[in-house]
Short mmCIF file of C-alpha atoms and ligand atoms in Angstrom, two decimals:
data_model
loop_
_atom_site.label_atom_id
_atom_site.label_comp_id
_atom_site.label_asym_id
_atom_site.label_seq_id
_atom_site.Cartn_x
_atom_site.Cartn_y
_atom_site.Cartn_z
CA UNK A 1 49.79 51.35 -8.70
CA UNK A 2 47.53 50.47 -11.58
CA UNK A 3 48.02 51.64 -15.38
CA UNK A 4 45.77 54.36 -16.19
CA UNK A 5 43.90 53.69 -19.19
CA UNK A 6 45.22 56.52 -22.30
CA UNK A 7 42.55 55.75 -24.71
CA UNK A 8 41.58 59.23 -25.90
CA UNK A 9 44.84 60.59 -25.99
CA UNK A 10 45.98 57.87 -27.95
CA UNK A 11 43.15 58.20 -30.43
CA UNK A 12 44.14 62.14 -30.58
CA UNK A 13 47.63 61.07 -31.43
CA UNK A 14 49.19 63.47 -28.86
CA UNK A 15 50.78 60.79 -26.87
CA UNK A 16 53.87 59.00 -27.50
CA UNK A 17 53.01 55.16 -26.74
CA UNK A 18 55.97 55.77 -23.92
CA UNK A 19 54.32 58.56 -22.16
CA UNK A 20 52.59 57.43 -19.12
CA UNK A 21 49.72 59.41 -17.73
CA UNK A 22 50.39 60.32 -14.12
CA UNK A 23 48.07 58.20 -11.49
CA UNK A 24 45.77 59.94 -9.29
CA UNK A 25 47.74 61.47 -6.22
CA UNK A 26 47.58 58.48 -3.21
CA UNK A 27 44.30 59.24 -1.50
CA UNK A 28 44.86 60.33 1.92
CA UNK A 29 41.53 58.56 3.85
CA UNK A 30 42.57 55.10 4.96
CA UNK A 31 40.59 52.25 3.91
CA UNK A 32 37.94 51.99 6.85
CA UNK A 33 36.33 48.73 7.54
CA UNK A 34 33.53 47.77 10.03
CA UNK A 35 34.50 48.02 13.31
CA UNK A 36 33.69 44.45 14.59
CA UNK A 37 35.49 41.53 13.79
CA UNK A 38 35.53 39.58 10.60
CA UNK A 39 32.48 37.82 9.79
CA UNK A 40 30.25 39.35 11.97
CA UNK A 41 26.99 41.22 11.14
CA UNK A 42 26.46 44.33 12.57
CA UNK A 43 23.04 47.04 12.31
CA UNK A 44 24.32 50.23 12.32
CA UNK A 45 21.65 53.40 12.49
CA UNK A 46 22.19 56.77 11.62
CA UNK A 47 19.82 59.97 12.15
CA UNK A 48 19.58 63.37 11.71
CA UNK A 49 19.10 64.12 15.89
CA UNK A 50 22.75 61.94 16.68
CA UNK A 51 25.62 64.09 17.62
CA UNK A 52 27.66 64.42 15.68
CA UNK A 53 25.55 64.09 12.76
CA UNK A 54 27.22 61.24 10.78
CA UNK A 55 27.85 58.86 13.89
CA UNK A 56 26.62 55.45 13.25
CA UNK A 57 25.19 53.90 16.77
CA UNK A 58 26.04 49.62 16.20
CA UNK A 59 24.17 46.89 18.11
CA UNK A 60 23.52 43.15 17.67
CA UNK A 61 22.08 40.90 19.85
CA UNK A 62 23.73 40.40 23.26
CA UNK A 63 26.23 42.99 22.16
CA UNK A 64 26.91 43.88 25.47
CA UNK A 65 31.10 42.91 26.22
CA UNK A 66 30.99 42.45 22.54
CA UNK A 67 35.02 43.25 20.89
CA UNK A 68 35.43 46.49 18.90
CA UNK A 69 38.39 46.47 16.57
CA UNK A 70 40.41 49.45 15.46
CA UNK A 71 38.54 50.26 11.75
CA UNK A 72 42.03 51.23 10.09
CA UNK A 73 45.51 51.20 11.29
CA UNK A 74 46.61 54.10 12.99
CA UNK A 75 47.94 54.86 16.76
CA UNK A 76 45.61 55.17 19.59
CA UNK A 77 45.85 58.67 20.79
CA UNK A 78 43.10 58.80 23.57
CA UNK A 79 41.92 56.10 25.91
CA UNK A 80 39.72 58.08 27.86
CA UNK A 81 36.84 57.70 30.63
CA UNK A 82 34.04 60.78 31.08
CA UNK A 83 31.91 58.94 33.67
CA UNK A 84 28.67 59.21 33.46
CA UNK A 85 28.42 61.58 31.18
CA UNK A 86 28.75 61.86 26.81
CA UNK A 87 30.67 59.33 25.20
CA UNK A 88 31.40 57.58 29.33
CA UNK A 89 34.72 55.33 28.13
CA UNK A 90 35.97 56.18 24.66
CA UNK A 91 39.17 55.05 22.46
CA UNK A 92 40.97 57.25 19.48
CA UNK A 93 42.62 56.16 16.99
CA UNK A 94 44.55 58.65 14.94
CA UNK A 95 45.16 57.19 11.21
CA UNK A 96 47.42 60.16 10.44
CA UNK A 97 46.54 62.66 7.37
CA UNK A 98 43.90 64.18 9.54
CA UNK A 99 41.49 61.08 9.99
CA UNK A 100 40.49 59.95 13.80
CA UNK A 101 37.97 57.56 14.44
CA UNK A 102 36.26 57.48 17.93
CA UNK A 103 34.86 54.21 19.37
CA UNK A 104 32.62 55.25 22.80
CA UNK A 105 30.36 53.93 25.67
CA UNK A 106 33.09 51.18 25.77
CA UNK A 107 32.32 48.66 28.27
CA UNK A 108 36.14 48.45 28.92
CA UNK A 109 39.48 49.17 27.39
CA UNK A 110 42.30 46.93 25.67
CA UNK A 111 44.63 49.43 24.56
CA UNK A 112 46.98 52.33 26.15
CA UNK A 113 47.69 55.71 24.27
CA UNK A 114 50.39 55.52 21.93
CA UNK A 115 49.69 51.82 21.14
CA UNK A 116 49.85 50.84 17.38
CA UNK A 117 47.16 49.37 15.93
CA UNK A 118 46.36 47.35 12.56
CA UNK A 119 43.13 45.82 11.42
CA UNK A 120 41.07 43.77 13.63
CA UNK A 121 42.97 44.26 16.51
CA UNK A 122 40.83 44.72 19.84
CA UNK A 123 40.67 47.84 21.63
CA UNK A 124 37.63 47.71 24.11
CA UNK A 125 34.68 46.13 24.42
CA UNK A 126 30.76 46.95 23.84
CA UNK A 127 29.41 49.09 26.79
CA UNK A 128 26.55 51.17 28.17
CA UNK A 129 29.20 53.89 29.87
CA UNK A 130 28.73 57.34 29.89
CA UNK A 131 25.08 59.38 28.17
CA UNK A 132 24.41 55.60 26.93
CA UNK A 133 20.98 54.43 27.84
CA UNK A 134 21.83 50.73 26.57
CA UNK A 135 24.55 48.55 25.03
CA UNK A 136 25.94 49.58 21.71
CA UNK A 137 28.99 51.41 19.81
CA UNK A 138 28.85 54.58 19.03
CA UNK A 139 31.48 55.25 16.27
CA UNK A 140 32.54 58.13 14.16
CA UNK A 141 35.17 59.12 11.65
CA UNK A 142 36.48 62.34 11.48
CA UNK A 143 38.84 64.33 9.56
CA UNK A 144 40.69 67.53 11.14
CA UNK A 145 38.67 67.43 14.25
CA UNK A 146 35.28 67.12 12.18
CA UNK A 147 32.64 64.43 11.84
CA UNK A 148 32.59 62.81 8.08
CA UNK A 149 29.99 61.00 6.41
CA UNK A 150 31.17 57.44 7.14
CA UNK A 151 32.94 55.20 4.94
CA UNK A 152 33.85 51.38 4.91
CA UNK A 153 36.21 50.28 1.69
CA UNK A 154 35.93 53.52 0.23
CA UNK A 155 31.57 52.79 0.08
CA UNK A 156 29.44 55.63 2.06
CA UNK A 157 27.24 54.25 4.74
CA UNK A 158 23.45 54.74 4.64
CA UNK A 159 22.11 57.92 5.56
CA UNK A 160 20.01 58.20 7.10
CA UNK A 161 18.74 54.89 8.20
CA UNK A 162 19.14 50.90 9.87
CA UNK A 163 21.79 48.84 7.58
CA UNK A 164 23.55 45.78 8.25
CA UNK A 165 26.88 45.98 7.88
CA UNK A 166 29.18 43.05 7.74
CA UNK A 167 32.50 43.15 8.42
CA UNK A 168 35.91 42.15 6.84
CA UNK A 169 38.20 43.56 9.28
CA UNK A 170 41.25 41.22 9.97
CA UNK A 171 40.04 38.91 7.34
CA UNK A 172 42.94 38.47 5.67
CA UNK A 173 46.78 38.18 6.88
CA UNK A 174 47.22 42.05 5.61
CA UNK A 175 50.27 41.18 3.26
CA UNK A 176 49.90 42.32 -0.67
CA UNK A 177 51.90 41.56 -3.18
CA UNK A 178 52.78 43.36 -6.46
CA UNK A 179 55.71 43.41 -9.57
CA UNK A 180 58.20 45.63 -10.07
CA UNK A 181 57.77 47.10 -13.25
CA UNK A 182 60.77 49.60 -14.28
CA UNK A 183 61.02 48.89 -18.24
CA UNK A 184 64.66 47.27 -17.52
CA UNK A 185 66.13 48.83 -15.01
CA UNK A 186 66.67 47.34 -11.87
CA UNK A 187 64.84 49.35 -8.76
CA UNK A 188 66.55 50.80 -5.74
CA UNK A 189 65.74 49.16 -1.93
CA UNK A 190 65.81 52.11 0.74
CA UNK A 191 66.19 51.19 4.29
CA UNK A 192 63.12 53.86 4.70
CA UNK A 193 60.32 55.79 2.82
CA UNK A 194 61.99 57.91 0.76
CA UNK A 195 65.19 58.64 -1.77
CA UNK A 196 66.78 60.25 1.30
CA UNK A 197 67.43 57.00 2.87
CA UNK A 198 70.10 54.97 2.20
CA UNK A 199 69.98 52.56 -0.54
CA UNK A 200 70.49 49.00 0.64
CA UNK A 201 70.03 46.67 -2.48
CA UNK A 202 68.17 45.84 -6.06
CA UNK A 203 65.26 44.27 -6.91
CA UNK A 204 65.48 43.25 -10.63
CA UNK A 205 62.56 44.68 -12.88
CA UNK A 206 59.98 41.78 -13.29
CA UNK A 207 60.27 40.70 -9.67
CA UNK A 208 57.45 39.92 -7.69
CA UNK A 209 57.37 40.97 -3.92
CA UNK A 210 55.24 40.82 -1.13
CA UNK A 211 53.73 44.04 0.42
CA UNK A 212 54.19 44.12 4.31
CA UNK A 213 52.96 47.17 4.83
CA UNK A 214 52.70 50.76 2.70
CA UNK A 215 53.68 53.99 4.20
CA UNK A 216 53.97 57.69 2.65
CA UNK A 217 57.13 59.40 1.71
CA UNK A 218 59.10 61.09 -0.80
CA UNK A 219 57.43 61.72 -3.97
CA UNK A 220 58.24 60.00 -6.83
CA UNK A 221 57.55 59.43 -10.59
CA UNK A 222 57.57 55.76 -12.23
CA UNK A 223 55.73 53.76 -14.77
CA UNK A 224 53.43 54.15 -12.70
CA UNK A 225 52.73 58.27 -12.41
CA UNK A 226 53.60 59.94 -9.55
CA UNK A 227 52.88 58.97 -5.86
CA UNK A 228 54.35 59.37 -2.46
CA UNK A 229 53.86 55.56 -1.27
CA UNK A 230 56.20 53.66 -0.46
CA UNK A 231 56.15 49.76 0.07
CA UNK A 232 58.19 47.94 2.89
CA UNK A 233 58.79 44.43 1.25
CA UNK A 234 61.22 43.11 4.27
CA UNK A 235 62.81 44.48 7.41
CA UNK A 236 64.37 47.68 6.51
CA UNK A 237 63.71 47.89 2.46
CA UNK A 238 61.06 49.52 0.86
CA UNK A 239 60.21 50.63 -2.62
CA UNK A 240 58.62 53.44 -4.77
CA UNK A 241 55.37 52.42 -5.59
CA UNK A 242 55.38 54.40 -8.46
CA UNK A 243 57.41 51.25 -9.89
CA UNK A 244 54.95 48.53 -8.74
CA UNK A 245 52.09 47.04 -9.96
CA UNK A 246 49.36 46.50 -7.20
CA UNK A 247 46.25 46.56 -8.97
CA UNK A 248 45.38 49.74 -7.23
CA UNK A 249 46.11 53.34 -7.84
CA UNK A 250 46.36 54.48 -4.11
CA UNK A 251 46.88 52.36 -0.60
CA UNK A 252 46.64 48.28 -1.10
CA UNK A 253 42.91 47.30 0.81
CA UNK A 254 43.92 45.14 3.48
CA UNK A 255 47.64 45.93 3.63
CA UNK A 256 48.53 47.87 6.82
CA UNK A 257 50.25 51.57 7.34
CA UNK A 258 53.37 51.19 8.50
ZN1 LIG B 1 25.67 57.43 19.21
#
C-alpha cells in the first residue's frame, strides 16, 4: 500500500496526525500487459466495424507461428477450436473478479483448461484459423461476459486507430518487495489469505520482505487503510497488506495472483 497524502485535512485541523486516511479499495482489473513477449513491438488496430467493438487485431512482420502470452495471470478456462468459422482456435483466460481475456485465430495451442498461468507464459501461437483472412491476434478483454475498452498497465489503448505497442510481459522475475510497517507491533503470518487462517509466525515491524505473489482475502484495516490483499512472502505465510509498504495502493505491477 502507499500513504495517502492528508494535506487538506491537516490544514483544516480535523485530523489527528495518527489518523490515517483509508486507501482506495484494491482495484479489481488486473494489471494487463501486451500480449507478446517482452521486448517485442507489436501494431495493434482497432475500428469501429471489429466485433466486438474494442478488440485490438495485432500483427508484425512474419507473425505467423509467432508466441502469444497470457496478458495477466489468471486460469485458462477455454481452449477451444470453431473450425473454420469466428474466432477458428481460441484460448481464455479467466483473471477472476469478472475479467477474461480471449486470444483467437491461434495457429496452435500450448495450454489445457484449468492450467494456471502468470505473465509471459505461452499459450498458443499466431494463426490464420477460423473467419481469419490472414495471420494475426485477435485479442479482447472483457469483464462479466462484455468487451472493455482495452487496457495495458492500467493505460487505455488507442481508439480508434494503428499503435505500436511494446511489450513488458515477463520482463521481470514477478517478485516485489515491500516493509512492514505496524507502528511497533509485530505483524501476524497466516498460512492463507485471511485472519481465518491459522497464524503461523511474526514478522517484526520494520522488516523488509519479498512479495511472491498477492492474492485477495479478508478485509483488513492497517497503516495502510483498508484493503482485502493479502501478500504470500514464503510457502504458506502471507500478510495483510494493509501493513505493508509497496509503493502502490492496489495490486504490485509485475507481481503475480496467486
Ligand atoms: Zn479481430
Amino acid at each position: 500500500m502507499r500513504k495517502r497524502l492528508l494535506t487538506l485535512a491537516a490544514a483544516a485541523g480535523l485530523l489527528a496526525a495518527s489518523v490515517v486516511v483509508p486507501a482506495a479499495p484494491a482495484m479489481a482489473a488486473p494489471t494487463f500487459k501486451v500480449p507478446f513477449k517482452c521486448g517485442q513491438a507489436w501494431s495493434g488496430q482497432t475500428r469501429t466495424n471489429h466485433s466486438p467493438a474494442y478488440s485490438i487485431d495485432f500483427n508484425r512482420t512474419d507473425d505467423l507461428g509467432d508466441p502469444v502470452v497470457a496478458s495477466a495471470p489468471g486460469t485458462v478456462d477455454r481452449v477451444t477450436d470453431l473450425g473454420g468459422t469466428s474466432y477458428g482456435k481460441y484460448v481464455r483466460i479467466n483473471h477472476g473478479n469478472g475479467y477474461t481475456t480471449y486470444y483467437a485465430h491461434l495457429n496452435g495451442f500450448n495450454v489445457s483448461v484449468g492450467q494456471s498461468v502468470g505473465y509471459g507464459r505461452v499459450i498458443g501461437y499466431v494463426g490464420s484459423t477460423g473467419g481469419s483472412t490472414g495471420p494475426h491476434l485477435h485479442y479482447e478483454q472483457r469483464l462479466n461476459g462484455n468487451d472493455i475498452q482495452i487496457r495495458f498497465n492500467g493505460a487505455l489503448a488507442l481508439y480508434w486507430g494503428t499503435k505500436t505497442y511494446t511489450s513488458d510481459n515477463g520482463c521481470s522475475s514477478g517478485a516485489g518487495s515491500g516493509t512492514v510497517n505496524t507502528s511497533g507491533t509485530a505483524l501476524t503470518v497466516r498460512s492463507g489469505p485471511g485472519t481465518g487462517y491459522t497464524a503461523v509466525g511474526t514478522v517484526a515491524d520494520g522488516t523488509r520482505v519479498t512479495i511472491y505473489c498477492q492474492t485477495t482475502g479478508t478485509s483488513v484495516t492497517g497503516t495502510y487503510g483498508t484493503s482485502s490483499i493479502w501478500d504470500r512472502i514464503g510457502s504458506g505465510r502471507y500478510i495483510a497488506d494493509a501493513y505493508v509498504h509497496t509503493g502502490y495502493d492496489g495490486f504490485i505491477p509485475n507481481v503475480p495472483r496467486c
